Coordinates of C-alpha atoms and ligand atoms in Angstrom, one line a residue:
X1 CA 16.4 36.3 51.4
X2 CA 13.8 36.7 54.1
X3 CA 14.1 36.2 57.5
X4 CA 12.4 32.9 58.8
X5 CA 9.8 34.8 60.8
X6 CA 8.9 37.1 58.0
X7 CA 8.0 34.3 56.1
X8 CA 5.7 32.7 58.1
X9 CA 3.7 36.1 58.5
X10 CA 3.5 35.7 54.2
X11 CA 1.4 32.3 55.2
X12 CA -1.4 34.7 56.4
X13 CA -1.9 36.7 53.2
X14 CA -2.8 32.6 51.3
X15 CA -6.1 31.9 51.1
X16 CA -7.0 28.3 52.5
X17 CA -10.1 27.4 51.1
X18 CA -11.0 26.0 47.7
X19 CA -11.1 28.4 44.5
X20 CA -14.2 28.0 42.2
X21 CA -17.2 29.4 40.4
X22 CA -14.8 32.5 40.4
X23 CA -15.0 32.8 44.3
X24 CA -13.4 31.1 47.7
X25 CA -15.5 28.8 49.6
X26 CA -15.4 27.8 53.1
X27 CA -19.1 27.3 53.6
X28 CA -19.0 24.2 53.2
X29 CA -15.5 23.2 54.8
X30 CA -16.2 20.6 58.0
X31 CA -13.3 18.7 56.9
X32 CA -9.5 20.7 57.1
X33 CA -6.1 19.6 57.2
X34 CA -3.1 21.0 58.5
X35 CA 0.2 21.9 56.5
X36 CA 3.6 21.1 58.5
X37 CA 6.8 23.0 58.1
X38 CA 9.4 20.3 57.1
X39 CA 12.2 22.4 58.8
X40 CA 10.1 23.1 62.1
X41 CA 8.0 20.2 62.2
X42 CA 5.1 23.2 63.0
X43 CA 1.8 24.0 61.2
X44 CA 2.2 26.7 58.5
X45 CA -1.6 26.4 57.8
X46 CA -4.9 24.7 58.4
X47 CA -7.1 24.6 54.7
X48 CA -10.4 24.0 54.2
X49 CA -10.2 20.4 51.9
X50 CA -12.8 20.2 49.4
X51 CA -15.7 17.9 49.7
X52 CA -18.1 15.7 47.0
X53 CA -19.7 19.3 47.0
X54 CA -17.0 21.4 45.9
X55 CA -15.8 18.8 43.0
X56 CA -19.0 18.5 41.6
X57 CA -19.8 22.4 42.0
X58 CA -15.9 23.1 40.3
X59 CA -16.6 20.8 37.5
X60 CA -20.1 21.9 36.6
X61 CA -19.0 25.4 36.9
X62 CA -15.8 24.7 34.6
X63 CA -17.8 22.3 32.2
X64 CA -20.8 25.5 32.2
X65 CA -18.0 27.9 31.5
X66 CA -16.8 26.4 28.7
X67 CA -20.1 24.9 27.0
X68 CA -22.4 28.3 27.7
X69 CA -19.7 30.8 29.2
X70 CA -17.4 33.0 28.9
X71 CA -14.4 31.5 28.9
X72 CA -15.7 29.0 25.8
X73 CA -16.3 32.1 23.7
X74 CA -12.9 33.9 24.9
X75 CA -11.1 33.4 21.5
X76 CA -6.9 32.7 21.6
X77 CA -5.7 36.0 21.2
X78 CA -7.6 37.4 24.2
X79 CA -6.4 33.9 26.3
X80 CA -2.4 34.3 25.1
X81 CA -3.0 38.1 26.7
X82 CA -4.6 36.4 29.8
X83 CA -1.5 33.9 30.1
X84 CA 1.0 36.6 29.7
X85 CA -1.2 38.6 32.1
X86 CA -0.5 35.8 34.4
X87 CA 3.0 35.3 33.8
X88 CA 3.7 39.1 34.6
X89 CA 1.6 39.2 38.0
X90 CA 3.4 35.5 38.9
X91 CA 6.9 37.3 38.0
X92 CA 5.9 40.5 40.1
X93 CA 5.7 37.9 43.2
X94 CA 8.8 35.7 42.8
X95 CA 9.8 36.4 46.2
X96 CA 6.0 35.5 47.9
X97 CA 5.9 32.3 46.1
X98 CA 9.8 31.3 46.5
X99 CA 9.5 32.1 50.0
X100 CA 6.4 30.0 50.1
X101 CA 7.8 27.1 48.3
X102 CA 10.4 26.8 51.4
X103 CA 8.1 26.8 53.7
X104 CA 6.2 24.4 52.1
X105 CA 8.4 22.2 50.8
X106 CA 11.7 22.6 53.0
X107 CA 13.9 23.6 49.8
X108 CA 16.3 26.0 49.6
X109 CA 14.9 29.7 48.4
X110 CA 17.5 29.9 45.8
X111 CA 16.5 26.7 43.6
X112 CA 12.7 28.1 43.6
X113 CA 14.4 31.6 42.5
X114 CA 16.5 30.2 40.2
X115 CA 14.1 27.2 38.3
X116 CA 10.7 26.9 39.8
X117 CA 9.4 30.3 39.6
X118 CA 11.5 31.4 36.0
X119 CA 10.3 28.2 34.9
X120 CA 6.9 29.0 35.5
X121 CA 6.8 32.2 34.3
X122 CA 8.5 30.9 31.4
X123 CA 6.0 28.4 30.9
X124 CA 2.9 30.5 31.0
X125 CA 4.6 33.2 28.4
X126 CA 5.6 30.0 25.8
X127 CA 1.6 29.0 26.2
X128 CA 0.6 32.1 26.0
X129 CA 2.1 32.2 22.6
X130 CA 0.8 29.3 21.5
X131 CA -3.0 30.4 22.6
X132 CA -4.0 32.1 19.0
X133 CA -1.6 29.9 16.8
X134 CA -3.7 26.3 17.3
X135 CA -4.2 25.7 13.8
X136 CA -5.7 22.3 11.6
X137 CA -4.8 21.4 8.3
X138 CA -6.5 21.6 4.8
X139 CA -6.0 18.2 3.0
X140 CA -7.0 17.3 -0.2
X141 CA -9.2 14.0 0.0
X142 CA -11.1 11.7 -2.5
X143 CA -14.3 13.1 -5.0
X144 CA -17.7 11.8 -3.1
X145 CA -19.8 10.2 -5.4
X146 CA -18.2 12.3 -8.4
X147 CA -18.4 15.7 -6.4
X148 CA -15.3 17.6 -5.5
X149 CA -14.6 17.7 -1.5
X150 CA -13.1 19.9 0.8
X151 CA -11.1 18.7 4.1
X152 CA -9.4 20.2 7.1
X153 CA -8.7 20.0 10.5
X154 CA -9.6 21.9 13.6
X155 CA -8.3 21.0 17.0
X156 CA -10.6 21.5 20.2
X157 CA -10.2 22.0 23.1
X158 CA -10.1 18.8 25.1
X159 CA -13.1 19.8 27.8
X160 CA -12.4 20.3 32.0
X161 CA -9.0 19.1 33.2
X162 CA -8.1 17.7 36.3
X163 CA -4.7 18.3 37.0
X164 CA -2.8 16.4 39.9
X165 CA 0.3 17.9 40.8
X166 CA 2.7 16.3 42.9
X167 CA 5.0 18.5 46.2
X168 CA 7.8 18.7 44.9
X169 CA 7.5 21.4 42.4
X170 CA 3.8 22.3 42.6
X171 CA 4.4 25.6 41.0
X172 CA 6.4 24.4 38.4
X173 CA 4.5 21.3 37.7
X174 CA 1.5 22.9 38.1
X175 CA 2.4 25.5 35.6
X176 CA 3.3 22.9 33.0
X177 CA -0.1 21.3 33.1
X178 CA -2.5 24.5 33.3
X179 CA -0.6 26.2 30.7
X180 CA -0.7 24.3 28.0
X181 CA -4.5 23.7 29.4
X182 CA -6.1 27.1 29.4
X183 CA -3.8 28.1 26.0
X184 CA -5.9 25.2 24.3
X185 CA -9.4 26.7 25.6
X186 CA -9.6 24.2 28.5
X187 CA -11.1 24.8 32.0
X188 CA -8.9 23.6 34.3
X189 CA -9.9 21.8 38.3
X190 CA -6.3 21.8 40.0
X191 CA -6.1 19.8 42.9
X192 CA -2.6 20.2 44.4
X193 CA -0.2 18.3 47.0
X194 CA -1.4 18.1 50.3
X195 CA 2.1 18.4 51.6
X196 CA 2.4 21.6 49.6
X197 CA -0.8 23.6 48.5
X198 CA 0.0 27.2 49.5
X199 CA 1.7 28.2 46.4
X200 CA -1.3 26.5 44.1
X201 CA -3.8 28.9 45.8
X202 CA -1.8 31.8 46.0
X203 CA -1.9 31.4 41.8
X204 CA -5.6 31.1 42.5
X205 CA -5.6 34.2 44.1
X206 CA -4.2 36.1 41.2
X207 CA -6.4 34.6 37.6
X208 CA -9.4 37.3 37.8
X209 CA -6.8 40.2 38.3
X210 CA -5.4 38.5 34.8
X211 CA -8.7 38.6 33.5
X212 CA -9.7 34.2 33.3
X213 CA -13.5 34.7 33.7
X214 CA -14.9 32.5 36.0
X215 CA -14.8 28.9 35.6
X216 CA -12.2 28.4 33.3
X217 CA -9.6 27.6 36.6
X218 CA -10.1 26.3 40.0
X219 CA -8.5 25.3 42.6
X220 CA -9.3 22.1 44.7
X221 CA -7.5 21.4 48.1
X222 CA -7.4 18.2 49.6
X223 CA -6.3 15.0 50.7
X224 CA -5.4 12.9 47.4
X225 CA -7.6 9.9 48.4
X226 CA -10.7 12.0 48.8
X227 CA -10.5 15.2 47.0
X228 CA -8.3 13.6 44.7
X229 CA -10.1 10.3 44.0
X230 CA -13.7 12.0 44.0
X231 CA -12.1 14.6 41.1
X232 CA -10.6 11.7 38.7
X233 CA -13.9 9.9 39.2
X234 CA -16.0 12.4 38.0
X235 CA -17.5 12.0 34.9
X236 CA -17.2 15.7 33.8
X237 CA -13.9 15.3 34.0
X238 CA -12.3 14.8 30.5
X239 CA -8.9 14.3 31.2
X240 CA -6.8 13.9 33.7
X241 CA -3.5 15.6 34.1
X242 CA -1.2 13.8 37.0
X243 CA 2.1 13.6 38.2
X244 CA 3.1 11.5 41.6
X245 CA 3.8 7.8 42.0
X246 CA 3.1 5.0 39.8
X247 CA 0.6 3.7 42.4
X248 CA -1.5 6.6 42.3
X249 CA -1.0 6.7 38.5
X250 CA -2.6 3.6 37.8
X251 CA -5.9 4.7 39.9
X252 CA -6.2 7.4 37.4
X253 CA -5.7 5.0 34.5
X254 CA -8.4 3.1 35.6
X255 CA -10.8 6.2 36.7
X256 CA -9.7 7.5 33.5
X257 CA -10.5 4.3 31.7
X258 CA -14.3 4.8 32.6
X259 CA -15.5 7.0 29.3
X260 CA -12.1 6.6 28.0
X261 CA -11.0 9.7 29.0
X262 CA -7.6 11.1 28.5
X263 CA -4.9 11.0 30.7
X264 CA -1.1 12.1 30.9
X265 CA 0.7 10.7 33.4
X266 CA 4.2 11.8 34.6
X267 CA 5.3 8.7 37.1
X268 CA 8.5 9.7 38.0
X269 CA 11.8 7.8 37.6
X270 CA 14.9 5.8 38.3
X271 CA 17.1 8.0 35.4
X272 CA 20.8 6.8 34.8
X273 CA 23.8 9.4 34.5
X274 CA 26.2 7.7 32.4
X275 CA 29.7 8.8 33.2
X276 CA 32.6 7.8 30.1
X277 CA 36.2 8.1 30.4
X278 CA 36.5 11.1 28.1
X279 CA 34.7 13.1 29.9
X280 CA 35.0 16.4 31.5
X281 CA 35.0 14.6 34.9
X282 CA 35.1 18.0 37.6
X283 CA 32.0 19.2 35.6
X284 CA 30.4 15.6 34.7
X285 CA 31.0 15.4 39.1
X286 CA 29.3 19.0 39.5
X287 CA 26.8 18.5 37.1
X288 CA 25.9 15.0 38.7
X289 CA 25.7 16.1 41.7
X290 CA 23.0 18.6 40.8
X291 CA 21.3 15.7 39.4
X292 CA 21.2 13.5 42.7
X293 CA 21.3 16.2 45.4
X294 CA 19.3 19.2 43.9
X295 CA 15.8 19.6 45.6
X296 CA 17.0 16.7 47.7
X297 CA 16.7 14.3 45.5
X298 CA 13.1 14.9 45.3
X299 CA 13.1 15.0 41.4
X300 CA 11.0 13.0 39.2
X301 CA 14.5 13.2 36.7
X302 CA 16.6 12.9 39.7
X303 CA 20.0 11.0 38.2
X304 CA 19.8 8.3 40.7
X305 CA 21.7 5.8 38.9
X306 CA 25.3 6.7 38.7
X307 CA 27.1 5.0 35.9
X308 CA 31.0 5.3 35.8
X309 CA 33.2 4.2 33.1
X310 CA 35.6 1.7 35.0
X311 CA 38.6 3.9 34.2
X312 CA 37.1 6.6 35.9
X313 CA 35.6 5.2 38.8
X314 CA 38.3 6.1 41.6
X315 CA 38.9 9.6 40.7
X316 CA 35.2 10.0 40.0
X317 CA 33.7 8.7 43.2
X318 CA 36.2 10.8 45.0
X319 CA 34.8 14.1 43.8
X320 CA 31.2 13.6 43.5
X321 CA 32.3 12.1 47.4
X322 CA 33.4 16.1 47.5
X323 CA 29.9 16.8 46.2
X324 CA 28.5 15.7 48.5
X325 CA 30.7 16.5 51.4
X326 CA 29.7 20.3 50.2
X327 CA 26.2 20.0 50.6
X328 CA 25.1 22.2 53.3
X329 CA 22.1 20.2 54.8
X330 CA 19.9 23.0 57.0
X331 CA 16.9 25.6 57.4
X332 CA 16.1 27.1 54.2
X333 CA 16.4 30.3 55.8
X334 CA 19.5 30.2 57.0
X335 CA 22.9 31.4 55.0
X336 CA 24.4 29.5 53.0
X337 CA 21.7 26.6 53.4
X338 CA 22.1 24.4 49.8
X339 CA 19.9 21.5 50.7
X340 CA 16.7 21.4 52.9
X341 CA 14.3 18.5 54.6
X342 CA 12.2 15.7 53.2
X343 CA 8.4 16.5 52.5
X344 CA 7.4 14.5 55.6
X345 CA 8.2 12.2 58.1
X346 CA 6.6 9.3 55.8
X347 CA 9.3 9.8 53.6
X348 CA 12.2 10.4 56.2
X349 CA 11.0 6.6 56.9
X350 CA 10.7 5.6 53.1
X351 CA 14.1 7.0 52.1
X352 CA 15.8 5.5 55.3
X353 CA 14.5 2.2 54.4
X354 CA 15.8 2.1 51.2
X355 CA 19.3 3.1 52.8
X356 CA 19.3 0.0 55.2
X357 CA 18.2 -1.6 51.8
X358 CA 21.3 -0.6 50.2
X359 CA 23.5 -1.8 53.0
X360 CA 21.3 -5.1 53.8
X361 CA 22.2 -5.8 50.2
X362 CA 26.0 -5.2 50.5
X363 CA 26.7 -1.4 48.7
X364 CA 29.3 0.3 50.3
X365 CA 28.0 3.7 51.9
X366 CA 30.4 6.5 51.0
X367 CA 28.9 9.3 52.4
X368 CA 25.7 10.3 54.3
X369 CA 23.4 7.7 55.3
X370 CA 21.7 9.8 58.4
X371 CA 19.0 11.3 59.5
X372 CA 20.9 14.2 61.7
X373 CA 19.7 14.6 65.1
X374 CA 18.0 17.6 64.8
X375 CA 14.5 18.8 64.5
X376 CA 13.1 18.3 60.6
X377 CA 12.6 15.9 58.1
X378 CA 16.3 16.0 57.2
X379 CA 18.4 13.3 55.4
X380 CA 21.7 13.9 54.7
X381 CA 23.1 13.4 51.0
X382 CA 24.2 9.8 50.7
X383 CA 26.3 8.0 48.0
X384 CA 26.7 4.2 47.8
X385 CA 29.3 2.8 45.5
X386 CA 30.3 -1.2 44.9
X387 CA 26.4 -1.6 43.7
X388 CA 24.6 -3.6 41.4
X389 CA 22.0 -2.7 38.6
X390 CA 19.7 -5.2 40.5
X391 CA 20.0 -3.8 44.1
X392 CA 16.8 -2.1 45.4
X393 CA 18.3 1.4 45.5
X394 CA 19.1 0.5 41.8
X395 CA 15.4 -0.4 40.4
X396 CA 13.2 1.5 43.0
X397 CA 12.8 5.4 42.7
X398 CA 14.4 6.5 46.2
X399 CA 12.9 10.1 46.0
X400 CA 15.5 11.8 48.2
X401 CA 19.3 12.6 47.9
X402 CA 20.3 9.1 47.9
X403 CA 22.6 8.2 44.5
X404 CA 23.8 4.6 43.5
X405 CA 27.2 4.2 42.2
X406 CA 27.9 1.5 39.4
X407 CA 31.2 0.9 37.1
X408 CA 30.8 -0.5 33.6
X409 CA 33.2 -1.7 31.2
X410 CA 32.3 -1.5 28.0
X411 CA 29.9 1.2 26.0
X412 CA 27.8 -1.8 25.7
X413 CA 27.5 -3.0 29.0
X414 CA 26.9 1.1 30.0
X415 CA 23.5 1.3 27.5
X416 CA 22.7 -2.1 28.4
X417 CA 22.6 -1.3 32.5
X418 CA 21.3 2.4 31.8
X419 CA 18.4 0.6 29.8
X420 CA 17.8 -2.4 32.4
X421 CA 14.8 -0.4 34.6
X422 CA 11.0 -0.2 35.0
X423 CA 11.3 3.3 34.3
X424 CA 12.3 5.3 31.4
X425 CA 12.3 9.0 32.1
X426 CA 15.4 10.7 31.8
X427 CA 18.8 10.1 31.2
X428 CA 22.0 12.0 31.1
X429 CA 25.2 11.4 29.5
X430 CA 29.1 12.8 30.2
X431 CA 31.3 12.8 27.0
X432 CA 33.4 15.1 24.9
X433 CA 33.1 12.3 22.3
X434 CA 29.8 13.8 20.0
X435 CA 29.4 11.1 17.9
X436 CA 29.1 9.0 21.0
X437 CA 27.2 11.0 22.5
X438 CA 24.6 11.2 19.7
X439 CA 24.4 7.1 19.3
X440 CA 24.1 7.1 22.8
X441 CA 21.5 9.0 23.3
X442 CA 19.2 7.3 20.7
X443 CA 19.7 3.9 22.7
X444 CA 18.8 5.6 25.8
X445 CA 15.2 4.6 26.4
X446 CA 14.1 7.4 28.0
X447 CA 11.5 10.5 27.3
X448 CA 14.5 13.0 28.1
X449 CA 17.8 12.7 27.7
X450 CA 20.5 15.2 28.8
X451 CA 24.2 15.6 26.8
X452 CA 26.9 16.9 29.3
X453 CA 24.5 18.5 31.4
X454 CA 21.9 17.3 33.5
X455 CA 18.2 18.0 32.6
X456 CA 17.8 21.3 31.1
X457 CA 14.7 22.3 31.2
X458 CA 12.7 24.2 28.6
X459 CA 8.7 24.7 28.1
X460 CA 9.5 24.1 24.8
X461 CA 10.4 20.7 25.1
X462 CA 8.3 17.7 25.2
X463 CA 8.4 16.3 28.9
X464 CA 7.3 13.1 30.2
X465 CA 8.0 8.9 29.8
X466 CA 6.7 5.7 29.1
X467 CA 7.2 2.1 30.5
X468 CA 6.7 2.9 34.8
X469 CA 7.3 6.4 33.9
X470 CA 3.7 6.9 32.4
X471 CA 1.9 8.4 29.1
X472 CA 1.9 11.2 26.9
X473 CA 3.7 14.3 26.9
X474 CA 3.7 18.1 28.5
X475 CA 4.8 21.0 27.1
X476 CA 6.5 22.1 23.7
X477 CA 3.6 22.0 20.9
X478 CA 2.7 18.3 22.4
X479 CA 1.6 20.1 25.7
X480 CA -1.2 21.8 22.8
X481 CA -2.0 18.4 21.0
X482 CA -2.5 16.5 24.4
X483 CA -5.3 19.3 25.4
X484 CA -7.0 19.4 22.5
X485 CA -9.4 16.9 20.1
X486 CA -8.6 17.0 16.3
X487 CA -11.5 17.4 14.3
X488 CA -11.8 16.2 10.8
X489 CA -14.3 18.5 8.4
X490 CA -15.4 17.3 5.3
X491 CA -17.4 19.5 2.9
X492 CA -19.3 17.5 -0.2
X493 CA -19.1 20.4 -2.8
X494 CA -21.8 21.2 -5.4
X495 CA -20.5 23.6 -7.4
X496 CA -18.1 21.3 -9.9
X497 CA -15.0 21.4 -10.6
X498 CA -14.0 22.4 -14.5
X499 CA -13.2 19.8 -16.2
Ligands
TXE1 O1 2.6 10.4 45.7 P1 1.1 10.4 45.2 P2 3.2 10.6 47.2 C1 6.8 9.3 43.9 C2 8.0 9.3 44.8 C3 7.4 9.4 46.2 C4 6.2 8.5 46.0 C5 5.0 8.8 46.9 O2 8.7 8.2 44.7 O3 8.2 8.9 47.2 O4 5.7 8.8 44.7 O5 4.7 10.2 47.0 C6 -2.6 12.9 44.7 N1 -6.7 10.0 43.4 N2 6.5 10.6 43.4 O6 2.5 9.7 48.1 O7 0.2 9.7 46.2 C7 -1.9 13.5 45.9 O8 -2.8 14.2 46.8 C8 -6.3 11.2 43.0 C9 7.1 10.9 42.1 O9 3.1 12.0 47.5 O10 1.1 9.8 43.9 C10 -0.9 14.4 45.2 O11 -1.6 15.6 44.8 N3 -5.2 11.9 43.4 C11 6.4 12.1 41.5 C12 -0.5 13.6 44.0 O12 -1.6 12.6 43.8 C13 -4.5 11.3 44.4 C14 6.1 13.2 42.4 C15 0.8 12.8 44.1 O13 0.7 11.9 45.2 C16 -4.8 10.0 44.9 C17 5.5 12.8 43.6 C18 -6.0 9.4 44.4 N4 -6.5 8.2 44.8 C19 5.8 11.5 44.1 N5 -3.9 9.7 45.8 C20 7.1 12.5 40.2 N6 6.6 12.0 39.1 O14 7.9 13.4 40.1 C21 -3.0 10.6 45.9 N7 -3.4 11.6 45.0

């Protein structure tokens, strides 16, 4: 781990200004915003945000690439080296972009060593293997007015993507949306977080040294409603790819809904960990824990609903209250640190008010519950118990390290509460009963759902939800199908067939 100071020198080597046409550009940058340390409260970095110019110069350039360039003609083999090319040099600098990622974000180095960046990596290698192997079908079809016919499929690649990643795992994220992306053949426009762009351009910084000609990525800094907006509303845009809140998610729906363009849209969640009797409790407690505290509850799959088997409840509440009690709230670079800040002080004021919320309605607070009186955006981790399915910290996704306890009584009433949200994300389950846990987990309506273990994570699984949670899937061979068209060729033969 690096020291603090050391780190903050790394801020100096990012570039700050938009990424496209193949070069930076900060001719045009009268508008800049500043990126705030959540630990120090200071500013890591002033970047230049991109203007009505710069989104309309990105996406002609990306739309010119693929339609008369070189990165339309650049076949899948040569793309799955570029990916792996990628992978290596993002591999190379763990360190930079862990250490950035603290900075940034306020999380603890180790998490961003341990799932962000392997993730990522991982995430580029698994597309990169998937670049040369996007195949159609033949299938046999009907005679055309008495002559033979041959069919089959090609898939396409979609077109330019704008992908809209959210700050709590911009690499990560991001990596899961361009991916998949450029694997398919498509140029991407990223416009990262705000809160949290530094990593997003360092990656800029590295796609000519792996060989992307220009074009096929860019990177777009700036404020969501501006940047953001003016990217999902341009029309040579054709599809958007965007994680953050349901909010946000429905402007793109509708942007997206002008043309019909595609979208996927990862809204985050309100995902129940269901706790039964039988199960392993010290690890269903550890593994839970991870699930609520981990990032700082700043998890779109964050377990936020706690669900305990009745039986269970007291000696379970007592040692995810241990859990919690072991969380070492502090500066990111400092030993020992397990949990860092909030994104921002918006959110410091969002998450408290959802913990008065939770008392105003009558929870009992177990643990936690304060903002420490300290520089930072810190929260500690907080645990209410004695709560109800239709409390607000119960329905509303809290977005920081703030979990809900509820007993149940019977299997039924524990699918029936899990299943009672807007959302329908994740879910995780804590049994050494497998036949239980295999019904269980085809009630759960959720796009994920976890068996003893909470939310592995693995490129080459589908990702994403559906009610509040959003549309469509990343990643796994659906990450492909979502970024590209599928064409269906039919050939009127001439030459007959004997008879
Ligand atoms: O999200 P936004 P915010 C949830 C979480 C959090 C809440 C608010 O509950 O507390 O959302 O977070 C860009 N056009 N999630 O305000 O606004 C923005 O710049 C185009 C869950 O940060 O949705 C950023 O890059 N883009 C979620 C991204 O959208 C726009 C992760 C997300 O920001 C835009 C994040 C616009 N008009 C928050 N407005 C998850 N699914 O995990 C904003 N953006």
């Amino acid at each position: 781990m690096v020291a603090r100071s050391e780190a903050e020198q790394l801020v100096r080597t990012v570039p700050t200004e938009p990424y496209y046409a193949g070069g930076w550009d900060s001719s045009r940058g009268a508008d800049t915003f500043d990126v705030i340390d959540p630990v120090t409260e200071r500013r890591l970095a002033t970047v230049v945000a991109a203007g009505a110019a710069d989104v309309d110069g990105a996406v002609s350039f990306a739309r010119s690439a693929l339609d008369d360039g070189a990165w339309g003609r650049t076949d899948g083999t040569a793309r799955g080296y570029m990916l792996n090319r990628l992978a290596d040099l993002i591999e190379e600098r763990t360190e930079v972009f862990a250490t950035l990622e603290s900075l940034d974000i306020g999380k603890p180095g180790f998490e961003s060593r341990a799932i962000d960046l392997p993730q990522t990596v991982h995430a580029f290698r698994y597309f990169a293997g998937w670049a040369d192997k996007v195949e159609g079908r033949s299938i046999p079809t009907s005679a055309y007015m008495g002559r033979p016919t041959h069919s089959y499929t090609v898939r396409e690649p979609v077109g330019v993507v704008a992908a809209i990643t959210p700050w709590n795992s911009p690499t990560m994220i991001g990596a899961w949306k361009i991916a998949p992306a450029l694997a398919a053949g498509c140029a991407v426009v990223l416009k990262p977080p705000e809160d949290a762009p530094l990593t997003s351009l360092l990656l800029a910084s590295l796609i000519e040294e792996a060989g992307f000609p220009a074009g096929a990525f860019s990177v777009l800094p700036g404020r969501g409603a501006v940047t953001g907006q003016l990217l999902i509303d341009h029309p040579g845009v054709d599809k958007i790819s965007f994680t953050g809140s349901p909010e946000t998610g429905y402007k793109v729906a509708l942007a997206a809904a002008k043309g019909f363009r595609r979208t996927t849209l990862e809204l985050g969640g309100k995902s129940p960990q269901i706790v039964y009797a039988d199960a392993d409790l010290d690890e269903a407690a550890r593994g839970v824990g991870i699930g609520i505290f981990a990032n700082q509850g700043e998890v779109c799959a964050a377990g936020s609903r706690i669900l305990v088997a009745r039986a269970v409840y007291d000696e379970f509440v007592e040692l995810l209250v241990d859990q919690a009690r072991n969380v070492k709230l502090g500066d990111p670079f400092d030993e020992g640190t397990t949990m860092g800040a909030l994104i921002n002080e918006r959110h410091v004021d969002r998450v408290s008010r959802y913990i008065a919320s939770g008392l105003d309605d009558g929870a009992r607070l177990l643990v936690g519950g304060h903002r420490p009186e300290r520089k930072g955006y810190f929260i500690e981790p907080t645990l209410f118990a004695e709560a109800s399915n239709s409390m607000t910290i119960a329905r509303q996704e809290i977005f920081g390290p703030v979990g809900t306890i509820i007993a149940f009584d019977s299997d039924e009433e524990a699918v029936a509460l899990a299943n009672d949200s807007d959302y329908a994300l994740a879910a995780t389950l804590w049994t050494c009963d497998v036949s239980r846990a295999h019904v269980v987990a085809r009630r759960m309506k959720a796009g994920a759902v976890a068996i003893n273990g909470w939310s592995p994570l693995d490129p080459r699984l589908p990702w994403g939800g559906f009610k509040l949670s959003g549309q469509g899937r990343e990643l796994g061979w659906s990450g492909i199908e979502a970024n590209t068209e599928e064409k269906a060729v039919t050939a009127v033969l001439s030459y007959p067939l004997p008879r």
